[in-house]
Amino acid sequence: MFHFDPTSVIQKELKPGINLTDLQWPSAIKDAVHAVKVASRAMFVLYCIGVAATGLALLGAFVGVFSGGRIAALANNGLALLAMMAVGIASAIVSAIMSKVVNEVNKHGTDVGVSASKGKTFLGMTWAATGLMFVAAIAWIYEFVAFRRQQTSYVFEGKAGRY
């Protein structure tokens, strides 16, 4: 599993013979990078669960649209809720870790000329995915509660009356 380690990237960019200990690289930044490594494993698992549940919900939506019924709506709602929860928790972890790392790097990195900023694109995508799964869950709840199959009744009228 890939893990971005800014410490190794910065070390590679330094002139030969100079290392991060010579620059008095703050241990708080190392701790923040370690927190990212641990959190990224949890996020990976949660995103995998979210993607799998989203894929199953998409397949279930085809079944639900063509077959109708409350059972299909309930199953799709469960998948949408699972995907929303998994992606939502992963998004919250990303947001928290990103804020922590950026704050720690900016707080302690100014002494060695290092700064960080938050990337808004990924956060936007991950929270948008959470929001869309929320909308899907609400739609399937509506289908479960409000959906009534139209019962078709045939009435034949003839000379003898209705039957």
PDB file of C-alpha atoms in Angstrom:
ATOM      1  CA  MET A   1       0.000   0.000   0.000  1.00  0.00           C
ATOM      2  CA  PHE A   2       1.337   3.406  -0.973  1.00  0.00           C
ATOM      3  CA  HIS A   3       2.156   5.865   1.768  1.00  0.00           C
ATOM      4  CA  PHE A   4       3.426   9.378   1.101  1.00  0.00           C
ATOM      5  CA  ASP A   5       6.363  10.192   3.337  1.00  0.00           C
ATOM      6  CA  PRO A   6       7.315  13.871   3.021  1.00  0.00           C
ATOM      7  CA  THR A   7      10.341  13.339   5.263  1.00  0.00           C
ATOM      8  CA  SER A   8      12.012  11.045   2.719  1.00  0.00           C
ATOM      9  CA  VAL A   9      11.122  13.407  -0.141  1.00  0.00           C
ATOM     10  CA  ILE A  10      12.667  16.367   1.674  1.00  0.00           C
ATOM     11  CA  GLN A  11      15.740  14.285   2.578  1.00  0.00           C
ATOM     12  CA  LYS A  12      16.271  13.434  -1.101  1.00  0.00           C
ATOM     13  CA  GLU A  13      16.040  17.100  -2.066  1.00  0.00           C
ATOM     14  CA  LEU A  14      18.746  18.209   0.363  1.00  0.00           C
ATOM     15  CA  LYS A  15      22.320  18.741  -0.776  1.00  0.00           C
ATOM     16  CA  PRO A  16      24.631  15.737  -0.393  1.00  0.00           C
ATOM     17  CA  GLY A  17      26.080  15.519   3.090  1.00  0.00           C
ATOM     18  CA  ILE A  18      23.180  17.359   4.743  1.00  0.00           C
ATOM     19  CA  ASN A  19      20.395  15.457   6.459  1.00  0.00           C
ATOM     20  CA  LEU A  20      17.300  16.406   8.393  1.00  0.00           C
ATOM     21  CA  THR A  21      18.969  16.026  11.790  1.00  0.00           C
ATOM     22  CA  ASP A  22      21.497  18.685  10.730  1.00  0.00           C
ATOM     23  CA  LEU A  23      18.549  20.985  10.112  1.00  0.00           C
ATOM     24  CA  GLN A  24      17.034  20.074  13.484  1.00  0.00           C
ATOM     25  CA  TRP A  25      13.960  18.547  11.857  1.00  0.00           C
ATOM     26  CA  PRO A  26      11.191  18.769  14.476  1.00  0.00           C
ATOM     27  CA  SER A  27       9.963  15.507  15.981  1.00  0.00           C
ATOM     28  CA  ALA A  28       6.391  16.873  15.921  1.00  0.00           C
ATOM     29  CA  ILE A  29       6.472  16.685  12.128  1.00  0.00           C
ATOM     30  CA  LYS A  30       7.729  13.094  12.313  1.00  0.00           C
ATOM     31  CA  ASP A  31       4.864  12.279  14.698  1.00  0.00           C
ATOM     32  CA  ALA A  32       2.340  13.884  12.340  1.00  0.00           C
ATOM     33  CA  VAL A  33       3.719  11.866   9.405  1.00  0.00           C
ATOM     34  CA  HIS A  34       3.424   8.687  11.488  1.00  0.00           C
ATOM     35  CA  ALA A  35      -0.207   9.568  12.300  1.00  0.00           C
ATOM     36  CA  VAL A  36      -0.865   9.880   8.560  1.00  0.00           C
ATOM     37  CA  LYS A  37       0.635   6.448   7.961  1.00  0.00           C
ATOM     38  CA  VAL A  38      -1.596   4.819  10.580  1.00  0.00           C
ATOM     39  CA  ALA A  39      -4.714   6.698   9.476  1.00  0.00           C
ATOM     40  CA  SER A  40      -4.101   5.945   5.809  1.00  0.00           C
ATOM     41  CA  ARG A  41      -4.451   2.224   6.496  1.00  0.00           C
ATOM     42  CA  ALA A  42      -7.830   2.752   8.133  1.00  0.00           C
ATOM     43  CA  MET A  43      -8.900   5.087   5.318  1.00  0.00           C
ATOM     44  CA  PHE A  44      -7.864   2.513   2.714  1.00  0.00           C
ATOM     45  CA  VAL A  45     -10.078  -0.149   4.288  1.00  0.00           C
ATOM     46  CA  LEU A  46     -13.000   2.261   4.662  1.00  0.00           C
ATOM     47  CA  TYR A  47     -12.704   3.504   1.081  1.00  0.00           C
ATOM     48  CA  CYS A  48     -12.611  -0.109  -0.174  1.00  0.00           C
ATOM     49  CA  ILE A  49     -15.791  -0.868   1.777  1.00  0.00           C
ATOM     50  CA  GLY A  50     -17.376   2.322   0.442  1.00  0.00           C
ATOM     51  CA  VAL A  51     -16.447   1.593  -3.167  1.00  0.00           C
ATOM     52  CA  ALA A  52     -17.667  -2.001  -2.935  1.00  0.00           C
ATOM     53  CA  ALA A  53     -20.957  -0.954  -1.326  1.00  0.00           C
ATOM     54  CA  THR A  54     -21.399   1.799  -3.917  1.00  0.00           C
ATOM     55  CA  GLY A  55     -20.823  -0.674  -6.737  1.00  0.00           C
ATOM     56  CA  LEU A  56     -23.305  -3.123  -5.245  1.00  0.00           C
ATOM     57  CA  ALA A  57     -25.780  -0.280  -4.719  1.00  0.00           C
ATOM     58  CA  LEU A  58     -25.418   0.675  -8.382  1.00  0.00           C
ATOM     59  CA  LEU A  59     -26.125  -2.892  -9.462  1.00  0.00           C
ATOM     60  CA  GLY A  60     -28.967  -3.082  -6.960  1.00  0.00           C
ATOM     61  CA  ALA A  61     -30.404   0.148  -8.363  1.00  0.00           C
ATOM     62  CA  PHE A  62     -30.827  -1.513 -11.763  1.00  0.00           C
ATOM     63  CA  VAL A  63     -32.634  -4.386 -10.101  1.00  0.00           C
ATOM     64  CA  GLY A  64     -34.704  -2.010  -7.992  1.00  0.00           C
ATOM     65  CA  VAL A  65     -35.715   0.168 -10.914  1.00  0.00           C
ATOM     66  CA  PHE A  66     -36.807  -2.704 -13.095  1.00  0.00           C
ATOM     67  CA  SER A  67     -38.321  -4.989 -10.482  1.00  0.00           C
ATOM     68  CA  GLY A  68     -39.645  -2.409  -8.073  1.00  0.00           C
ATOM     69  CA  GLY A  69     -40.892  -3.410  -4.701  1.00  0.00           C
ATOM     70  CA  ARG A  70     -40.110  -2.583  -1.150  1.00  0.00           C
ATOM     71  CA  ILE A  71     -37.541  -5.333  -0.615  1.00  0.00           C
ATOM     72  CA  ALA A  72     -35.305  -4.003  -3.402  1.00  0.00           C
ATOM     73  CA  ALA A  73     -35.653  -0.483  -2.002  1.00  0.00           C
ATOM     74  CA  LEU A  74     -34.750  -1.691   1.495  1.00  0.00           C
ATOM     75  CA  ALA A  75     -31.702  -3.610   0.243  1.00  0.00           C
ATOM     76  CA  ASN A  76     -30.508  -0.653  -1.827  1.00  0.00           C
ATOM     77  CA  ASN A  77     -31.029   1.672   1.121  1.00  0.00           C
ATOM     78  CA  GLY A  78     -28.863  -0.578   3.276  1.00  0.00           C
ATOM     79  CA  LEU A  79     -26.092  -0.598   0.675  1.00  0.00           C
ATOM     80  CA  ALA A  80     -26.307   3.178   0.220  1.00  0.00           C
ATOM     81  CA  LEU A  81     -26.157   3.739   3.979  1.00  0.00           C
ATOM     82  CA  LEU A  82     -23.168   1.399   4.316  1.00  0.00           C
ATOM     83  CA  ALA A  83     -21.349   3.226   1.528  1.00  0.00           C
ATOM     84  CA  MET A  84     -22.230   6.613   3.010  1.00  0.00           C
ATOM     85  CA  MET A  85     -20.984   5.628   6.464  1.00  0.00           C
ATOM     86  CA  ALA A  86     -17.734   4.096   5.202  1.00  0.00           C
ATOM     87  CA  VAL A  87     -16.888   6.996   2.886  1.00  0.00           C
ATOM     88  CA  GLY A  88     -18.082   9.523   5.475  1.00  0.00           C
ATOM     89  CA  ILE A  89     -15.853   8.117   8.211  1.00  0.00           C
ATOM     90  CA  ALA A  90     -12.907   7.983   5.807  1.00  0.00           C
ATOM     91  CA  SER A  91     -13.627  11.596   4.787  1.00  0.00           C
ATOM     92  CA  ALA A  92     -13.676  12.682   8.417  1.00  0.00           C
ATOM     93  CA  ILE A  93     -10.347  10.948   9.029  1.00  0.00           C
ATOM     94  CA  VAL A  94      -8.861  12.619   5.947  1.00  0.00           C
ATOM     95  CA  SER A  95     -10.088  16.025   7.069  1.00  0.00           C
ATOM     96  CA  ALA A  96      -8.773  15.637  10.607  1.00  0.00           C
ATOM     97  CA  ILE A  97      -5.392  14.232   9.608  1.00  0.00           C
ATOM     98  CA  MET A  98      -4.921  16.813   6.878  1.00  0.00           C
ATOM     99  CA  SER A  99      -5.614  19.639   9.324  1.00  0.00           C
ATOM    100  CA  LYS A 100      -3.288  18.145  11.944  1.00  0.00           C
ATOM    101  CA  VAL A 101      -0.404  17.616   9.542  1.00  0.00           C
ATOM    102  CA  VAL A 102      -0.723  21.029   7.903  1.00  0.00           C
ATOM    103  CA  ASN A 103      -0.868  22.745  11.302  1.00  0.00           C
ATOM    104  CA  GLU A 104       2.122  20.807  12.664  1.00  0.00           C
ATOM    105  CA  VAL A 105       4.240  21.366   9.559  1.00  0.00           C
ATOM    106  CA  ASN A 106       3.428  25.080   9.472  1.00  0.00           C
ATOM    107  CA  LYS A 107       3.977  25.427  13.224  1.00  0.00           C
ATOM    108  CA  HIS A 108       7.319  23.631  13.381  1.00  0.00           C
ATOM    109  CA  GLY A 109       8.543  23.752   9.786  1.00  0.00           C
ATOM    110  CA  THR A 110       9.037  27.499   9.474  1.00  0.00           C
ATOM    111  CA  ASP A 111      12.359  27.204  11.276  1.00  0.00           C
ATOM    112  CA  VAL A 112      13.686  24.963   8.502  1.00  0.00           C
ATOM    113  CA  GLY A 113      11.858  26.639   5.620  1.00  0.00           C
ATOM    114  CA  VAL A 114       9.066  24.080   5.154  1.00  0.00           C
ATOM    115  CA  SER A 115       5.375  24.920   4.832  1.00  0.00           C
ATOM    116  CA  ALA A 116       2.224  23.012   3.929  1.00  0.00           C
ATOM    117  CA  SER A 117      -1.260  23.801   2.659  1.00  0.00           C
ATOM    118  CA  LYS A 118      -4.490  21.843   2.450  1.00  0.00           C
ATOM    119  CA  GLY A 119      -5.534  20.420  -0.872  1.00  0.00           C
ATOM    120  CA  LYS A 120      -9.182  21.252  -1.465  1.00  0.00           C
ATOM    121  CA  THR A 121      -9.774  19.019  -4.517  1.00  0.00           C
ATOM    122  CA  PHE A 122      -9.532  15.661  -2.771  1.00  0.00           C
ATOM    123  CA  LEU A 123     -11.537  16.871   0.212  1.00  0.00           C
ATOM    124  CA  GLY A 124     -14.209  18.140  -2.155  1.00  0.00           C
ATOM    125  CA  MET A 125     -14.387  14.815  -3.974  1.00  0.00           C
ATOM    126  CA  THR A 126     -14.541  12.665  -0.860  1.00  0.00           C
ATOM    127  CA  TRP A 127     -17.216  14.794   0.822  1.00  0.00           C
ATOM    128  CA  ALA A 128     -19.179  14.991  -2.448  1.00  0.00           C
ATOM    129  CA  ALA A 129     -19.178  11.184  -2.595  1.00  0.00           C
ATOM    130  CA  THR A 130     -20.479  11.091   0.964  1.00  0.00           C
ATOM    131  CA  GLY A 131     -23.200  13.593   0.129  1.00  0.00           C
ATOM    132  CA  LEU A 132     -24.257  11.732  -3.005  1.00  0.00           C
ATOM    133  CA  MET A 133     -24.580   8.470  -1.104  1.00  0.00           C
ATOM    134  CA  PHE A 134     -26.687  10.331   1.452  1.00  0.00           C
ATOM    135  CA  VAL A 135     -28.979  11.504  -1.366  1.00  0.00           C
ATOM    136  CA  ALA A 136     -29.153   7.930  -2.699  1.00  0.00           C
ATOM    137  CA  ALA A 137     -30.067   6.619   0.760  1.00  0.00           C
ATOM    138  CA  ILE A 138     -32.815   9.230   1.115  1.00  0.00           C
ATOM    139  CA  ALA A 139     -34.163   8.320  -2.337  1.00  0.00           C
ATOM    140  CA  TRP A 140     -34.322   4.633  -1.435  1.00  0.00           C
ATOM    141  CA  ILE A 141     -35.996   5.437   1.886  1.00  0.00           C
ATOM    142  CA  TYR A 142     -38.595   7.388  -0.069  1.00  0.00           C
ATOM    143  CA  GLU A 143     -39.061   4.449  -2.419  1.00  0.00           C
ATOM    144  CA  PHE A 144     -39.447   2.084   0.524  1.00  0.00           C
ATOM    145  CA  VAL A 145     -41.996   4.234   2.336  1.00  0.00           C
ATOM    146  CA  ALA A 146     -43.965   5.802  -0.494  1.00  0.00           C
ATOM    147  CA  PHE A 147     -43.759   3.229  -3.256  1.00  0.00           C
ATOM    148  CA  ARG A 148     -46.960   1.412  -3.904  1.00  0.00           C
ATOM    149  CA  ARG A 149     -47.271  -0.846  -6.822  1.00  0.00           C
ATOM    150  CA  GLN A 150     -50.166   0.097  -8.947  1.00  0.00           C
ATOM    151  CA  GLN A 151     -52.618  -2.681  -8.737  1.00  0.00           C
ATOM    152  CA  THR A 152     -54.183  -3.186 -12.034  1.00  0.00           C
ATOM    153  CA  SER A 153     -57.766  -4.319 -11.943  1.00  0.00           C
ATOM    154  CA  TYR A 154     -59.669  -5.304 -14.972  1.00  0.00           C
ATOM    155  CA  VAL A 155     -63.336  -4.632 -15.149  1.00  0.00           C
ATOM    156  CA  PHE A 156     -65.279  -6.070 -18.007  1.00  0.00           C
ATOM    157  CA  GLU A 157     -68.605  -4.633 -18.860  1.00  0.00           C
ATOM    158  CA  GLY A 158     -71.059  -6.498 -20.909  1.00  0.00           C
ATOM    159  CA  LYS A 159     -74.746  -6.879 -21.468  1.00  0.00           C
ATOM    160  CA  ALA A 160     -75.108  -8.787 -18.241  1.00  0.00           C
ATOM    161  CA  GLY A 161     -73.402  -6.072 -16.180  1.00  0.00           C
ATOM    162  CA  ARG A 162     -69.986  -5.685 -14.670  1.00  0.00           C
ATOM    163  CA  TYR A 163     -67.876  -8.675 -13.879  1.00  0.00           C
TER     164      TYR A 163
END
